[in-house]
Short mmCIF file of C-alpha atoms in Angstrom, two decimals:
data_model
loop_
_atom_site.label_atom_id
_atom_site.label_comp_id
_atom_site.label_asym_id
_atom_site.label_seq_id
_atom_site.Cartn_x
_atom_site.Cartn_y
_atom_site.Cartn_z
CA MET A 1 141.05 134.40 90.62
CA SER A 2 143.82 132.78 93.05
CA ASP A 3 142.81 130.04 95.59
CA THR A 4 140.83 131.89 98.52
CA THR A 5 139.92 128.53 100.39
CA ALA A 6 140.79 128.60 103.77
CA PRO A 7 143.69 125.50 104.23
CA LEU A 8 142.20 122.91 106.24
CA LYS A 9 145.32 122.78 108.88
CA GLU A 10 144.32 126.04 109.60
CA THR A 11 140.34 125.63 109.94
CA ALA A 12 141.35 122.63 112.23
CA ALA A 13 143.54 125.06 114.05
CA LEU A 14 140.73 127.54 114.48
CA LYS A 15 138.68 124.67 115.74
CA GLU A 16 140.64 123.87 118.34
CA LYS A 17 141.10 127.53 119.52
CA VAL A 18 137.13 128.22 119.66
CA GLY A 19 136.63 124.97 121.59
CA ARG A 20 133.28 123.26 121.60
CA TYR A 21 131.32 126.22 123.17
CA GLY A 22 131.34 130.10 123.13
CA VAL A 23 128.87 132.80 124.44
CA TRP A 24 126.87 135.36 121.95
CA SER A 25 126.24 138.66 123.31
CA ILE A 26 125.10 142.00 122.38
CA GLY A 27 126.30 143.54 125.61
CA LEU A 28 129.90 142.76 125.07
CA ARG A 29 130.20 145.08 121.95
CA SER A 30 128.76 147.96 123.79
CA GLU A 31 130.57 151.16 123.14
CA ASP A 32 129.57 153.10 126.26
CA PRO A 33 132.83 153.93 127.77
CA THR A 34 131.66 153.80 131.38
CA ARG A 35 131.02 149.62 130.69
CA ARG A 36 134.56 149.23 129.33
CA GLY A 37 135.66 147.95 132.62
CA GLU A 38 132.86 145.76 133.08
CA ILE A 39 133.17 143.91 129.65
CA ALA A 40 136.82 143.53 130.54
CA GLU A 41 136.05 141.72 133.77
CA ALA A 42 133.51 139.91 131.76
CA ALA A 43 135.57 138.79 129.00
CA ALA A 44 138.07 137.59 131.35
CA GLU A 45 135.63 135.40 133.42
CA LEU A 46 134.30 133.97 130.29
CA GLU A 47 137.82 132.64 129.54
CA GLU A 48 138.51 131.50 133.01
CA LEU A 49 135.08 129.46 132.74
CA GLY A 50 136.20 127.65 129.97
CA TYR A 51 134.53 129.26 126.93
CA GLY A 52 136.20 129.18 123.76
CA ALA A 53 135.15 132.31 121.91
CA ALA A 54 132.96 135.56 122.55
CA TRP A 55 130.73 136.37 119.68
CA LEU A 56 129.68 140.06 119.63
CA GLY A 57 126.16 140.73 118.55
CA GLY A 58 124.50 143.15 116.45
CA SER A 59 126.68 144.82 113.84
CA SER A 60 129.88 144.81 115.12
CA ALA A 61 133.43 146.02 114.09
CA PRO A 62 136.95 145.04 114.44
CA GLY A 63 137.17 147.93 117.34
CA ASN A 64 134.39 146.45 119.30
CA ALA A 65 136.40 143.11 119.94
CA ALA A 66 139.55 145.27 121.39
CA PRO A 67 138.55 145.63 124.94
CA LEU A 68 137.94 141.68 125.08
CA LEU A 69 141.21 140.64 123.61
CA GLU A 70 143.25 143.23 125.73
CA ALA A 71 141.39 141.61 128.93
CA THR A 72 142.00 138.11 128.05
CA SER A 73 145.25 135.89 126.40
CA ARG A 74 143.06 132.72 124.90
CA LEU A 75 139.86 134.00 124.22
CA VAL A 76 138.82 134.02 120.32
CA VAL A 77 136.60 137.01 119.82
CA GLY A 78 134.26 137.38 116.38
CA THR A 79 131.62 139.73 115.28
CA SER A 80 128.39 138.05 114.84
CA ILE A 81 127.71 139.93 112.30
CA GLN A 82 129.38 142.68 110.83
CA SER A 83 126.93 144.21 108.26
CA ILE A 84 128.76 144.76 104.79
CA TRP A 85 126.60 147.65 104.47
CA GLN A 86 127.65 149.50 107.53
CA HIS A 87 131.12 148.78 107.54
CA ASP A 88 133.40 148.92 104.39
CA ALA A 89 135.76 146.52 103.07
CA GLU A 90 138.91 148.74 103.39
CA ALA A 91 138.09 149.96 107.11
CA SER A 92 137.35 146.04 108.12
CA ALA A 93 140.63 145.09 106.51
CA ALA A 94 142.31 147.88 108.55
CA GLY A 95 140.72 147.24 111.66
CA PHE A 96 141.57 143.51 111.34
CA THR A 97 145.23 144.24 110.37
CA GLU A 98 145.37 146.35 113.66
CA LEU A 99 144.15 143.47 115.82
CA GLU A 100 146.29 140.89 114.34
CA ALA A 101 149.21 142.83 115.21
CA SER A 102 148.23 143.04 118.54
CA HIS A 103 146.26 139.82 119.10
CA PRO A 104 147.52 137.50 116.28
CA GLY A 105 145.38 134.67 115.69
CA ARG A 106 142.42 135.55 118.13
CA PHE A 107 140.14 137.68 115.84
CA LEU A 108 137.50 136.23 113.47
CA LEU A 109 135.72 138.88 111.04
CA GLY A 110 132.28 137.61 111.09
CA LEU A 111 130.26 139.04 107.93
CA GLY A 112 126.63 139.04 106.73
CA VAL A 113 124.39 140.83 104.60
CA SER A 114 121.98 141.94 107.41
CA HIS A 115 118.51 142.57 106.18
CA ALA A 116 116.50 144.98 104.02
CA ARG A 117 114.84 146.68 106.64
CA ALA A 118 117.79 147.62 108.30
CA THR A 119 119.96 149.28 105.43
CA GLU A 120 118.33 151.45 102.54
CA GLN A 121 121.59 150.23 100.29
CA TYR A 122 120.12 146.59 100.28
CA ARG A 123 120.43 145.57 96.88
CA ARG A 124 121.67 141.98 95.22
CA PRO A 125 122.98 140.87 98.66
CA TYR A 126 124.69 137.86 97.29
CA SER A 127 126.91 139.70 94.70
CA ALA A 128 127.44 142.49 97.40
CA LEU A 129 129.08 139.95 99.59
CA VAL A 130 131.13 138.36 96.87
CA SER A 131 132.54 141.57 95.93
CA TYR A 132 133.15 142.58 99.73
CA LEU A 133 135.35 139.26 99.95
CA ASP A 134 137.22 140.26 96.77
CA ASP A 135 138.24 143.44 98.07
CA LEU A 136 139.32 141.66 101.50
CA ASP A 137 141.24 139.28 99.48
CA ALA A 138 142.83 142.18 97.80
CA ALA A 139 143.60 144.00 101.34
CA GLY A 140 145.17 140.85 102.43
CA VAL A 141 142.68 139.42 104.97
CA PRO A 142 142.91 135.47 104.77
CA ALA A 143 139.61 133.44 104.13
CA GLY A 144 140.74 131.70 107.31
CA ARG A 145 140.32 134.39 109.28
CA ARG A 146 136.62 135.45 108.20
CA VAL A 147 133.15 133.61 108.68
CA LEU A 148 130.08 134.21 107.15
CA ALA A 149 126.50 134.18 108.62
CA ALA A 150 125.06 131.92 105.91
CA LEU A 151 121.58 130.52 106.10
CA GLY A 152 120.85 129.77 102.38
CA PRO A 153 122.35 127.33 100.50
CA ARG A 154 124.46 129.42 98.00
CA THR A 155 125.88 131.64 100.88
CA LEU A 156 126.87 128.47 102.52
CA ARG A 157 128.76 127.55 99.81
CA LEU A 158 129.99 130.96 99.43
CA ALA A 159 131.32 130.40 103.30
CA ARG A 160 132.92 126.62 102.34
CA ASP A 161 135.10 128.48 99.50
CA ARG A 162 135.58 131.99 100.42
CA ALA A 163 136.00 131.85 104.31
CA ALA A 164 136.69 129.57 107.40
CA GLY A 165 133.27 128.50 107.64
CA ALA A 166 129.73 129.87 108.86
CA VAL A 167 127.93 131.33 111.86
CA PRO A 168 124.17 130.74 111.20
CA TYR A 169 121.77 132.65 113.55
CA LEU A 170 118.43 131.23 114.60
CA VAL A 171 118.71 128.12 113.03
CA THR A 172 117.69 124.43 114.00
CA PRO A 173 119.62 121.01 114.23
CA GLU A 174 118.08 120.12 110.91
CA HIS A 175 119.43 123.60 109.19
CA THR A 176 123.08 122.38 111.04
CA ALA A 177 122.85 118.82 109.38
CA GLN A 178 122.22 120.46 106.26
CA ALA A 179 124.88 122.93 106.47
CA ARG A 180 127.43 120.54 107.16
CA GLU A 181 126.53 118.58 104.47
CA ILE A 182 126.98 121.66 102.02
CA LEU A 183 130.19 122.81 103.69
CA GLY A 184 132.14 119.43 104.15
CA GLU A 185 134.00 118.40 106.96
CA GLY A 186 136.65 121.00 106.90
CA PRO A 187 135.22 124.47 107.65
CA LEU A 188 133.78 125.53 111.00
CA LEU A 189 130.26 125.44 111.68
CA ALA A 190 129.40 127.65 114.88
CA PRO A 191 125.42 128.07 114.67
CA GLU A 192 123.99 130.39 117.45
CA LEU A 193 121.53 129.12 119.89
CA LYS A 194 119.41 130.96 122.58
CA VAL A 195 119.18 129.53 126.01
CA VAL A 196 116.44 130.30 128.51
CA LEU A 197 117.49 128.72 131.86
CA ASP A 198 114.01 128.28 132.87
CA GLU A 199 112.37 125.01 134.01
CA ASP A 200 108.73 126.39 133.70
CA PRO A 201 107.41 125.42 130.15
CA ASP A 202 104.71 128.19 129.87
CA ARG A 203 107.45 131.07 131.38
CA ALA A 204 110.22 129.68 129.37
CA ARG A 205 108.37 129.70 126.03
CA GLU A 206 106.82 133.13 126.90
CA THR A 207 110.23 134.62 127.61
CA SER A 208 111.30 133.19 124.24
CA ARG A 209 108.52 134.36 122.38
CA ASP A 210 109.26 137.85 123.59
CA TYR A 211 112.50 137.70 122.54
CA LEU A 212 112.07 136.03 118.92
CA ALA A 213 109.32 138.42 117.81
CA MET A 214 111.40 140.93 116.40
CA TYR A 215 113.13 138.11 114.07
CA LEU A 216 109.77 137.19 112.75
CA GLU A 217 109.38 139.88 110.98
CA LEU A 218 112.71 139.93 108.79
CA PRO A 219 112.05 137.48 105.75
CA ASN A 220 115.53 136.33 105.94
CA TYR A 221 114.67 134.42 108.77
CA THR A 222 110.99 133.48 108.02
CA ASN A 223 112.18 132.03 104.59
CA ASN A 224 114.65 130.12 106.21
CA PHE A 225 112.11 128.48 108.69
CA LEU A 226 109.87 127.62 105.72
CA ARG A 227 112.90 126.19 103.84
CA LEU A 228 113.22 123.81 106.81
CA GLY A 229 109.50 122.57 106.90
CA PHE A 230 107.88 125.08 109.22
CA THR A 231 104.31 126.64 107.92
CA GLU A 232 103.09 130.09 107.74
CA ASP A 233 101.12 129.65 111.04
CA ASP A 234 104.32 128.57 112.85
CA VAL A 235 106.28 131.75 112.30
CA LEU A 236 102.89 133.83 113.44
CA HIS A 237 102.10 135.76 116.72
CA GLY A 238 105.51 135.12 118.30
CA GLY A 239 106.13 131.68 116.81
CA SER A 240 104.47 128.55 117.32
CA ASP A 241 105.55 125.87 120.57
CA ARG A 242 107.06 123.76 117.62
CA LEU A 243 109.20 126.64 116.06
CA VAL A 244 110.31 127.93 119.72
CA ASP A 245 111.33 124.78 120.89
CA ALA A 246 113.33 124.12 117.98
CA VAL A 247 115.25 127.34 118.06
CA PHE A 248 115.61 127.78 121.69
CA ALA A 249 117.00 125.65 124.62
CA TRP A 250 114.86 125.90 127.80
CA GLY A 251 114.23 123.81 130.65
CA ASP A 252 116.49 122.03 133.45
CA GLU A 253 120.00 121.28 132.91
CA SER A 254 119.28 117.72 131.27
CA ARG A 255 117.27 119.46 128.86
CA ILE A 256 119.42 122.14 127.93
CA ARG A 257 122.48 119.92 127.80
CA THR A 258 120.34 117.60 125.34
CA ARG A 259 119.29 120.57 123.09
CA VAL A 260 122.77 121.80 122.72
CA GLU A 261 124.10 118.25 122.16
CA GLU A 262 121.48 117.66 119.06
CA PHE A 263 122.93 120.47 117.51
CA ARG A 264 126.92 119.12 117.69
CA ALA A 265 125.40 115.71 116.64
CA ALA A 266 124.05 117.18 113.62
CA GLY A 267 127.40 118.71 112.88
CA ALA A 268 127.87 121.82 114.78
CA ASP A 269 131.95 122.27 115.82
CA HIS A 270 131.25 124.88 118.18
CA MET A 271 128.07 126.48 119.71
CA ALA A 272 127.70 130.13 120.21
CA LEU A 273 125.29 130.10 123.19
CA GLN A 274 123.06 133.19 124.01
CA ILE A 275 121.49 133.42 127.25
CA VAL A 276 117.97 134.99 126.99
CA THR A 277 116.66 136.25 130.51
CA GLY A 278 113.43 137.96 129.66
CA THR A 279 114.32 141.53 131.10
CA GLY A 280 113.95 142.93 128.02
CA GLU A 281 117.35 144.19 128.30
CA ARG A 282 119.07 142.86 125.11
CA ASP A 283 122.66 144.25 126.05
CA GLU A 284 122.90 143.09 129.68
CA LEU A 285 125.64 141.40 130.85
CA PRO A 286 124.16 137.70 132.15
CA ARG A 287 127.45 136.65 134.08
CA GLU A 288 125.60 134.69 136.66
CA GLN A 289 123.55 132.86 133.96
CA TRP A 290 126.89 132.44 131.78
CA ARG A 291 128.27 130.69 135.16
CA ARG A 292 125.34 128.65 135.56
CA LEU A 293 125.64 127.20 131.73
CA ALA A 294 129.28 126.86 132.12
CA ASP A 295 129.03 124.17 134.95
CA LEU A 296 125.78 122.79 132.92
CA LEU A 297 127.76 122.26 129.76
CA ASN A 298 131.01 120.80 131.79
CA GLY A 299 128.90 118.60 134.48
#
């Protein structure tokens, strides 16, 4: 097999493009035609606010990135993540090629194996991901333009060897430090972190638990928490205070800024920040909170 490692110069340029902070949002991937204008306006504002990247939550595909790329001139847009079971490699490669022709260097194909509960085809996920990357290689999608939603050591090594880096979801600073050790200094490490802009501890943790509950039913995440030293009790009943405080940033500006910097000190190049408001609407566009977060990060 030919060398499929992303060149160091390419990953260095990618890190510069995405900058230190981006936003992670399910709402930005909406396919509702009535929301297209709203999404374009939100993307343009994110670029104005200084965010370097927008990460499209859910099993997004290249087509979901097009409206954001069209509305901006510098913003990098990535899928976070595209399930390998829902979109075949040929279609993904075609979508990548189309975006690359119209918006060169600004789209990242974020890939992952999703969860057994989400797909009937879920078999030998690691081998399936390797085969998917082989197909992307054959179709001409460069390693430096794809990232993997890697949690465990084996998939992190794959992100190091066959992609530009990793975009882990629902992780801690300790995981970030371990991931950086496995990846080495070159590859991009861009963990997602949920942010609750609420200074009341009880209310902030309640908001966090409501959002976290669905993820604690998925073994990929709970097994990762157990690897990190959490206990079975930590992942019950919406998560212990210890777990919630590890995977969410909540509180006043100083506390949230400190939490974000803990990830960066642990080795994160870029933070994909997801605002959690407690409204129950996972596909909202929390533009006021994105503004507040930008002020906080740049303060």
